[in-house]
Amino acid sequence: LGMNPWTLIVPSGGIGSRMGAERPKQYLEINGQPILLHTLRVLDEYFDNPVFIVPVANEWRDYVQKTLENHPLGGKAVLVSGGKERYDSVKNALSSLNTPWVAVHDAVRPFVNRVTVERLKEALSNYQAAIPVFELKESIRKRTQEGTLAANRSAFVSVQTPQCFHSEVLKAAYEQSFDEALTDDASVVERLGVSIHCVFGNEENIKITTPTELIVATHRLEHR
């Protein structure tokens, strides 16, 4: 059997201040398993048995190691040190990357679906970078010096993960120095001059960052 061409980097180094819980949100347990594990499980299925690289903060390394040891996914995941910024975590992960394709996915997005992943894989045969996006539902306003101004929401989309790349493109992008404006991997790659192809994502692919989202996620995972 040939090796799977995919590596999934799942940054899990964040300390997650918005949730206000005593542990980072990716380690909150639903159905007796941390959200991180629920996320890895769906990725493993939809990317057809990929390699995982999981950057973790040092103080949570033992916890993640133990969690993975007791799970079939354990043998497929390489743990690396998480950095201060997400940027540093991804950069650390790239030194262990040796497959042609790579995806970077938020540890707290366990609801990406197969259709979204298939669209991304297909896009990578024609483009160097592909990301899932979703239309905005709310009206939006743009902050200005004077206050706010109504903006046309159809001119914007909301960005999801997994963000998928040809590995050499992502590696080259991370040779650039860190900048606050680079909020996701697509923005780092775009700065290289590589255009980002967008595919339609799935609405339930939420990022669990607030107590309300945690309630929704718990309900979904318990009724899967």
mmCIF file of C-alpha atoms in Angstrom:
data_model
loop_
_atom_site.group_PDB
_atom_site.id
_atom_site.type_symbol
_atom_site.label_atom_id
_atom_site.label_comp_id
_atom_site.label_asym_id
_atom_site.label_seq_id
_atom_site.Cartn_x
_atom_site.Cartn_y
_atom_site.Cartn_z
ATOM 1 C CA LEU A 1 0.000 0.000 0.000
ATOM 2 C CA GLY A 2 1.295 3.454 -0.893
ATOM 3 C CA MET A 3 1.563 6.052 1.814
ATOM 4 C CA ASN A 4 -1.289 8.489 2.247
ATOM 5 C CA PRO A 5 -0.172 11.809 0.674
ATOM 6 C CA TRP A 6 -1.818 13.873 3.429
ATOM 7 C CA THR A 7 -0.503 15.286 6.677
ATOM 8 C CA LEU A 8 -2.951 17.106 8.948
ATOM 9 C CA ILE A 9 -1.522 19.748 11.270
ATOM 10 C CA VAL A 10 -3.932 20.352 14.149
ATOM 11 C CA PRO A 11 -2.586 23.192 16.323
ATOM 12 C CA SER A 12 -3.579 22.452 19.881
ATOM 13 C CA GLY A 13 -1.244 24.770 21.734
ATOM 14 C CA GLY A 14 -3.766 27.512 22.513
ATOM 15 C CA ILE A 15 -4.831 28.290 26.051
ATOM 16 C CA GLY A 16 -8.313 29.502 24.956
ATOM 17 C CA SER A 17 -9.246 32.446 27.156
ATOM 18 C CA ARG A 18 -12.746 33.083 25.768
ATOM 19 C CA MET A 19 -14.312 29.943 27.165
ATOM 20 C CA GLY A 20 -13.437 30.809 30.757
ATOM 21 C CA ALA A 21 -12.995 27.109 31.619
ATOM 22 C CA GLU A 22 -10.210 25.653 33.737
ATOM 23 C CA ARG A 23 -8.674 23.926 30.716
ATOM 24 C CA PRO A 24 -8.143 24.879 27.070
ATOM 25 C CA LYS A 25 -11.311 24.354 25.027
ATOM 26 C CA GLN A 26 -9.811 21.626 22.824
ATOM 27 C CA TYR A 27 -9.428 19.493 25.979
ATOM 28 C CA LEU A 28 -12.970 19.960 27.299
ATOM 29 C CA GLU A 29 -14.560 16.527 27.275
ATOM 30 C CA ILE A 30 -17.794 15.605 25.512
ATOM 31 C CA ASN A 31 -18.961 11.992 25.812
ATOM 32 C CA GLY A 32 -15.819 11.293 27.850
ATOM 33 C CA GLN A 33 -13.429 12.396 25.090
ATOM 34 C CA PRO A 34 -11.715 15.741 24.533
ATOM 35 C CA ILE A 35 -12.943 17.824 21.586
ATOM 36 C CA LEU A 36 -9.464 17.412 20.048
ATOM 37 C CA LEU A 37 -10.054 13.655 19.751
ATOM 38 C CA HIS A 38 -13.502 14.108 18.171
ATOM 39 C CA THR A 39 -11.835 16.403 15.613
ATOM 40 C CA LEU A 40 -8.967 13.996 14.870
ATOM 41 C CA ARG A 41 -11.431 11.163 14.400
ATOM 42 C CA VAL A 42 -13.438 12.860 11.640
ATOM 43 C CA LEU A 43 -10.263 14.046 9.892
ATOM 44 C CA ASP A 44 -8.844 10.533 10.000
ATOM 45 C CA GLU A 45 -11.968 9.224 8.320
ATOM 46 C CA TYR A 46 -12.396 11.904 5.644
ATOM 47 C CA PHE A 47 -8.716 12.243 4.726
ATOM 48 C CA ASP A 48 -8.421 8.463 4.588
ATOM 49 C CA ASN A 49 -5.877 7.668 7.279
ATOM 50 C CA PRO A 50 -3.489 10.683 7.178
ATOM 51 C CA VAL A 51 -0.456 11.438 9.328
ATOM 52 C CA PHE A 52 -1.214 13.915 12.154
ATOM 53 C CA ILE A 53 1.122 16.510 13.601
ATOM 54 C CA VAL A 54 -0.282 18.026 16.785
ATOM 55 C CA PRO A 55 1.484 21.032 18.321
ATOM 56 C CA VAL A 56 0.740 21.128 22.066
ATOM 57 C CA ALA A 57 1.674 23.410 24.938
ATOM 58 C CA ASN A 58 4.254 21.721 27.167
ATOM 59 C CA GLU A 59 2.021 21.686 30.242
ATOM 60 C CA TRP A 60 -0.635 19.680 28.339
ATOM 61 C CA ARG A 61 1.718 17.311 26.549
ATOM 62 C CA ASP A 62 1.318 14.454 29.063
ATOM 63 C CA TYR A 63 -2.458 14.748 28.963
ATOM 64 C CA VAL A 64 -2.538 14.592 25.137
ATOM 65 C CA GLN A 65 0.003 11.764 25.054
ATOM 66 C CA LYS A 66 -2.080 9.698 27.500
ATOM 67 C CA THR A 67 -5.320 10.433 25.651
ATOM 68 C CA LEU A 68 -3.819 9.304 22.352
ATOM 69 C CA GLU A 69 -2.103 6.232 23.788
ATOM 70 C CA ASN A 70 -5.499 4.834 24.734
ATOM 71 C CA HIS A 71 -6.882 5.404 21.246
ATOM 72 C CA PRO A 72 -6.345 3.761 17.832
ATOM 73 C CA LEU A 73 -5.313 7.174 16.457
ATOM 74 C CA GLY A 74 -2.350 7.262 18.823
ATOM 75 C CA GLY A 75 0.073 5.642 16.416
ATOM 76 C CA LYS A 76 -0.631 8.181 13.670
ATOM 77 C CA ALA A 77 -0.020 11.371 15.638
ATOM 78 C CA VAL A 78 3.302 13.122 16.151
ATOM 79 C CA LEU A 79 3.323 15.637 19.019
ATOM 80 C CA VAL A 80 5.476 18.755 18.652
ATOM 81 C CA SER A 81 5.891 21.815 20.859
ATOM 82 C CA GLY A 82 3.219 24.463 20.490
ATOM 83 C CA GLY A 83 4.520 28.023 20.204
ATOM 84 C CA LYS A 84 3.371 31.285 21.739
ATOM 85 C CA GLU A 85 1.340 32.131 18.633
ATOM 86 C CA ARG A 86 -0.544 29.768 16.354
ATOM 87 C CA TYR A 87 2.003 30.835 13.699
ATOM 88 C CA ASP A 88 4.853 29.412 15.795
ATOM 89 C CA SER A 89 2.949 26.157 16.360
ATOM 90 C CA VAL A 90 2.429 25.617 12.637
ATOM 91 C CA LYS A 91 6.050 26.527 11.906
ATOM 92 C CA ASN A 92 7.221 23.949 14.486
ATOM 93 C CA ALA A 93 4.990 21.325 12.872
ATOM 94 C CA LEU A 94 6.365 21.948 9.380
ATOM 95 C CA SER A 95 9.775 20.509 10.254
ATOM 96 C CA SER A 96 8.116 17.078 10.670
ATOM 97 C CA LEU A 97 6.181 17.329 7.398
ATOM 98 C CA ASN A 98 7.102 14.932 4.592
ATOM 99 C CA THR A 99 3.975 14.320 2.502
ATOM 100 C CA PRO A 100 3.094 16.180 -0.729
ATOM 101 C CA TRP A 101 -0.119 17.693 0.671
ATOM 102 C CA VAL A 102 -0.868 19.279 4.001
ATOM 103 C CA ALA A 103 -3.978 20.622 5.687
ATOM 104 C CA VAL A 104 -4.123 22.796 8.801
ATOM 105 C CA HIS A 105 -7.280 22.402 10.869
ATOM 106 C CA ASP A 106 -8.539 23.974 14.097
ATOM 107 C CA ALA A 107 -8.587 21.519 17.009
ATOM 108 C CA VAL A 108 -12.031 22.832 17.987
ATOM 109 C CA ARG A 109 -13.809 22.199 14.662
ATOM 110 C CA PRO A 110 -15.118 18.634 14.965
ATOM 111 C CA PHE A 111 -17.984 19.153 12.494
ATOM 112 C CA VAL A 112 -16.320 19.530 9.110
ATOM 113 C CA ASN A 113 -18.072 17.109 6.756
ATOM 114 C CA ARG A 114 -16.969 14.735 4.022
ATOM 115 C CA VAL A 115 -18.378 16.856 1.185
ATOM 116 C CA THR A 116 -16.269 19.850 2.228
ATOM 117 C CA VAL A 117 -13.134 17.692 2.444
ATOM 118 C CA GLU A 118 -13.813 16.157 -0.990
ATOM 119 C CA ARG A 119 -14.188 19.628 -2.516
ATOM 120 C CA LEU A 120 -10.858 20.665 -0.992
ATOM 121 C CA LYS A 121 -9.010 17.566 -2.185
ATOM 122 C CA GLU A 122 -10.367 18.048 -5.686
ATOM 123 C CA ALA A 123 -9.350 21.714 -5.712
ATOM 124 C CA LEU A 124 -5.762 20.827 -4.798
ATOM 125 C CA SER A 125 -5.302 18.971 -8.056
ATOM 126 C CA ASN A 126 -5.676 22.345 -9.834
ATOM 127 C CA TYR A 127 -4.609 24.912 -7.244
ATOM 128 C CA GLN A 128 -1.754 25.269 -4.767
ATOM 129 C CA ALA A 129 -4.019 26.391 -1.932
ATOM 130 C CA ALA A 130 -7.692 25.740 -1.161
ATOM 131 C CA ILE A 131 -9.832 26.762 1.805
ATOM 132 C CA PRO A 132 -13.491 26.316 2.798
ATOM 133 C CA VAL A 133 -15.597 29.459 3.181
ATOM 134 C CA PHE A 134 -19.189 30.156 4.110
ATOM 135 C CA GLU A 135 -21.568 33.021 3.387
ATOM 136 C CA LEU A 136 -22.235 35.531 6.147
ATOM 137 C CA LYS A 137 -25.767 35.499 7.516
ATOM 138 C CA GLU A 138 -25.695 38.555 9.766
ATOM 139 C CA SER A 139 -25.602 42.119 8.517
ATOM 140 C CA ILE A 140 -22.128 43.555 9.028
ATOM 141 C CA ARG A 141 -20.684 46.972 9.777
ATOM 142 C CA LYS A 142 -17.183 48.253 9.262
ATOM 143 C CA ARG A 143 -15.437 50.105 12.082
ATOM 144 C CA THR A 144 -14.247 53.572 11.131
ATOM 145 C CA GLN A 145 -12.586 56.456 12.963
ATOM 146 C CA GLU A 146 -16.028 58.063 13.428
ATOM 147 C CA GLY A 147 -17.943 54.944 14.474
ATOM 148 C CA THR A 148 -19.290 52.270 12.111
ATOM 149 C CA LEU A 149 -20.595 52.079 8.548
ATOM 150 C CA ALA A 150 -22.943 49.570 6.954
ATOM 151 C CA ALA A 151 -21.041 47.193 4.655
ATOM 152 C CA ASN A 152 -22.237 44.849 1.941
ATOM 153 C CA ARG A 153 -22.043 41.360 3.404
ATOM 154 C CA SER A 154 -22.168 39.712 -0.024
ATOM 155 C CA ALA A 155 -18.664 41.106 -0.602
ATOM 156 C CA PHE A 156 -17.347 38.990 2.295
ATOM 157 C CA VAL A 157 -17.198 35.342 3.317
ATOM 158 C CA SER A 158 -16.409 33.660 6.599
ATOM 159 C CA VAL A 159 -13.308 31.433 6.551
ATOM 160 C CA GLN A 160 -13.231 27.890 7.928
ATOM 161 C CA THR A 161 -10.661 25.081 8.104
ATOM 162 C CA PRO A 162 -9.183 22.672 6.994
ATOM 163 C CA GLN A 163 -6.998 24.926 4.859
ATOM 164 C CA CYS A 164 -5.192 22.766 2.306
ATOM 165 C CA PHE A 165 -1.893 23.314 0.514
ATOM 166 C CA HIS A 166 0.834 21.748 -1.544
ATOM 167 C CA SER A 167 3.396 21.169 1.217
ATOM 168 C CA GLU A 168 6.266 23.035 -0.408
ATOM 169 C CA VAL A 169 4.044 26.129 -0.730
ATOM 170 C CA LEU A 170 3.158 26.160 2.973
ATOM 171 C CA LYS A 171 6.798 25.537 3.946
ATOM 172 C CA ALA A 172 7.973 28.437 1.770
ATOM 173 C CA ALA A 173 5.254 30.691 3.206
ATOM 174 C CA TYR A 174 6.414 30.044 6.764
ATOM 175 C CA GLU A 175 9.938 31.211 5.930
ATOM 176 C CA GLN A 176 8.410 34.708 6.105
ATOM 177 C CA SER A 177 8.581 36.476 9.433
ATOM 178 C CA PHE A 178 5.555 36.628 11.722
ATOM 179 C CA ASP A 179 3.152 39.523 11.437
ATOM 180 C CA GLU A 180 -0.004 40.222 13.495
ATOM 181 C CA ALA A 181 -2.020 40.628 10.281
ATOM 182 C CA LEU A 182 -1.511 36.970 9.363
ATOM 183 C CA THR A 183 -4.462 35.401 11.160
ATOM 184 C CA ASP A 184 -4.609 32.089 9.315
ATOM 185 C CA ASP A 185 -2.495 29.903 7.047
ATOM 186 C CA ALA A 186 -4.155 31.183 3.885
ATOM 187 C CA SER A 187 -3.081 34.743 4.714
ATOM 188 C CA VAL A 188 0.526 33.571 5.217
ATOM 189 C CA VAL A 189 0.489 31.764 1.854
ATOM 190 C CA GLU A 190 -1.261 34.652 0.095
ATOM 191 C CA ARG A 191 1.568 36.956 1.125
ATOM 192 C CA LEU A 192 3.867 34.781 -1.012
ATOM 193 C CA GLY A 193 1.773 35.780 -4.009
ATOM 194 C CA VAL A 194 -0.053 32.440 -4.229
ATOM 195 C CA SER A 195 -3.761 32.795 -4.925
ATOM 196 C CA ILE A 196 -6.173 31.067 -2.576
ATOM 197 C CA HIS A 197 -8.942 29.000 -4.135
ATOM 198 C CA CYS A 198 -12.186 28.982 -2.126
ATOM 199 C CA VAL A 199 -14.620 26.080 -1.972
ATOM 200 C CA PHE A 200 -18.008 26.044 -0.292
ATOM 201 C CA GLY A 201 -17.751 24.842 3.306
ATOM 202 C CA ASN A 202 -20.439 23.360 5.542
ATOM 203 C CA GLU A 203 -22.555 25.455 7.859
ATOM 204 C CA GLU A 204 -22.172 23.226 10.919
ATOM 205 C CA ASN A 205 -18.356 23.430 10.733
ATOM 206 C CA ILE A 206 -18.275 25.856 13.677
ATOM 207 C CA LYS A 207 -15.241 26.738 15.744
ATOM 208 C CA ILE A 208 -16.078 26.015 19.383
ATOM 209 C CA THR A 209 -14.829 29.120 21.186
ATOM 210 C CA THR A 210 -17.679 30.267 23.455
ATOM 211 C CA PRO A 211 -19.887 28.604 26.084
ATOM 212 C CA THR A 212 -22.887 28.837 23.712
ATOM 213 C CA GLU A 213 -21.002 27.036 20.934
ATOM 214 C CA LEU A 214 -19.964 24.407 23.456
ATOM 215 C CA ILE A 215 -23.633 23.720 24.270
ATOM 216 C CA VAL A 216 -24.445 23.312 20.563
ATOM 217 C CA ALA A 217 -21.407 21.073 20.042
ATOM 218 C CA THR A 218 -22.226 18.896 23.050
ATOM 219 C CA HIS A 219 -25.765 18.378 21.780
ATOM 220 C CA ARG A 220 -24.496 17.435 18.289
ATOM 221 C CA LEU A 221 -21.809 15.048 19.474
ATOM 222 C CA GLU A 222 -24.159 13.328 21.905
ATOM 223 C CA HIS A 223 -26.714 12.734 19.148
ATOM 224 C CA ARG A 224 -24.349 11.611 16.425
#
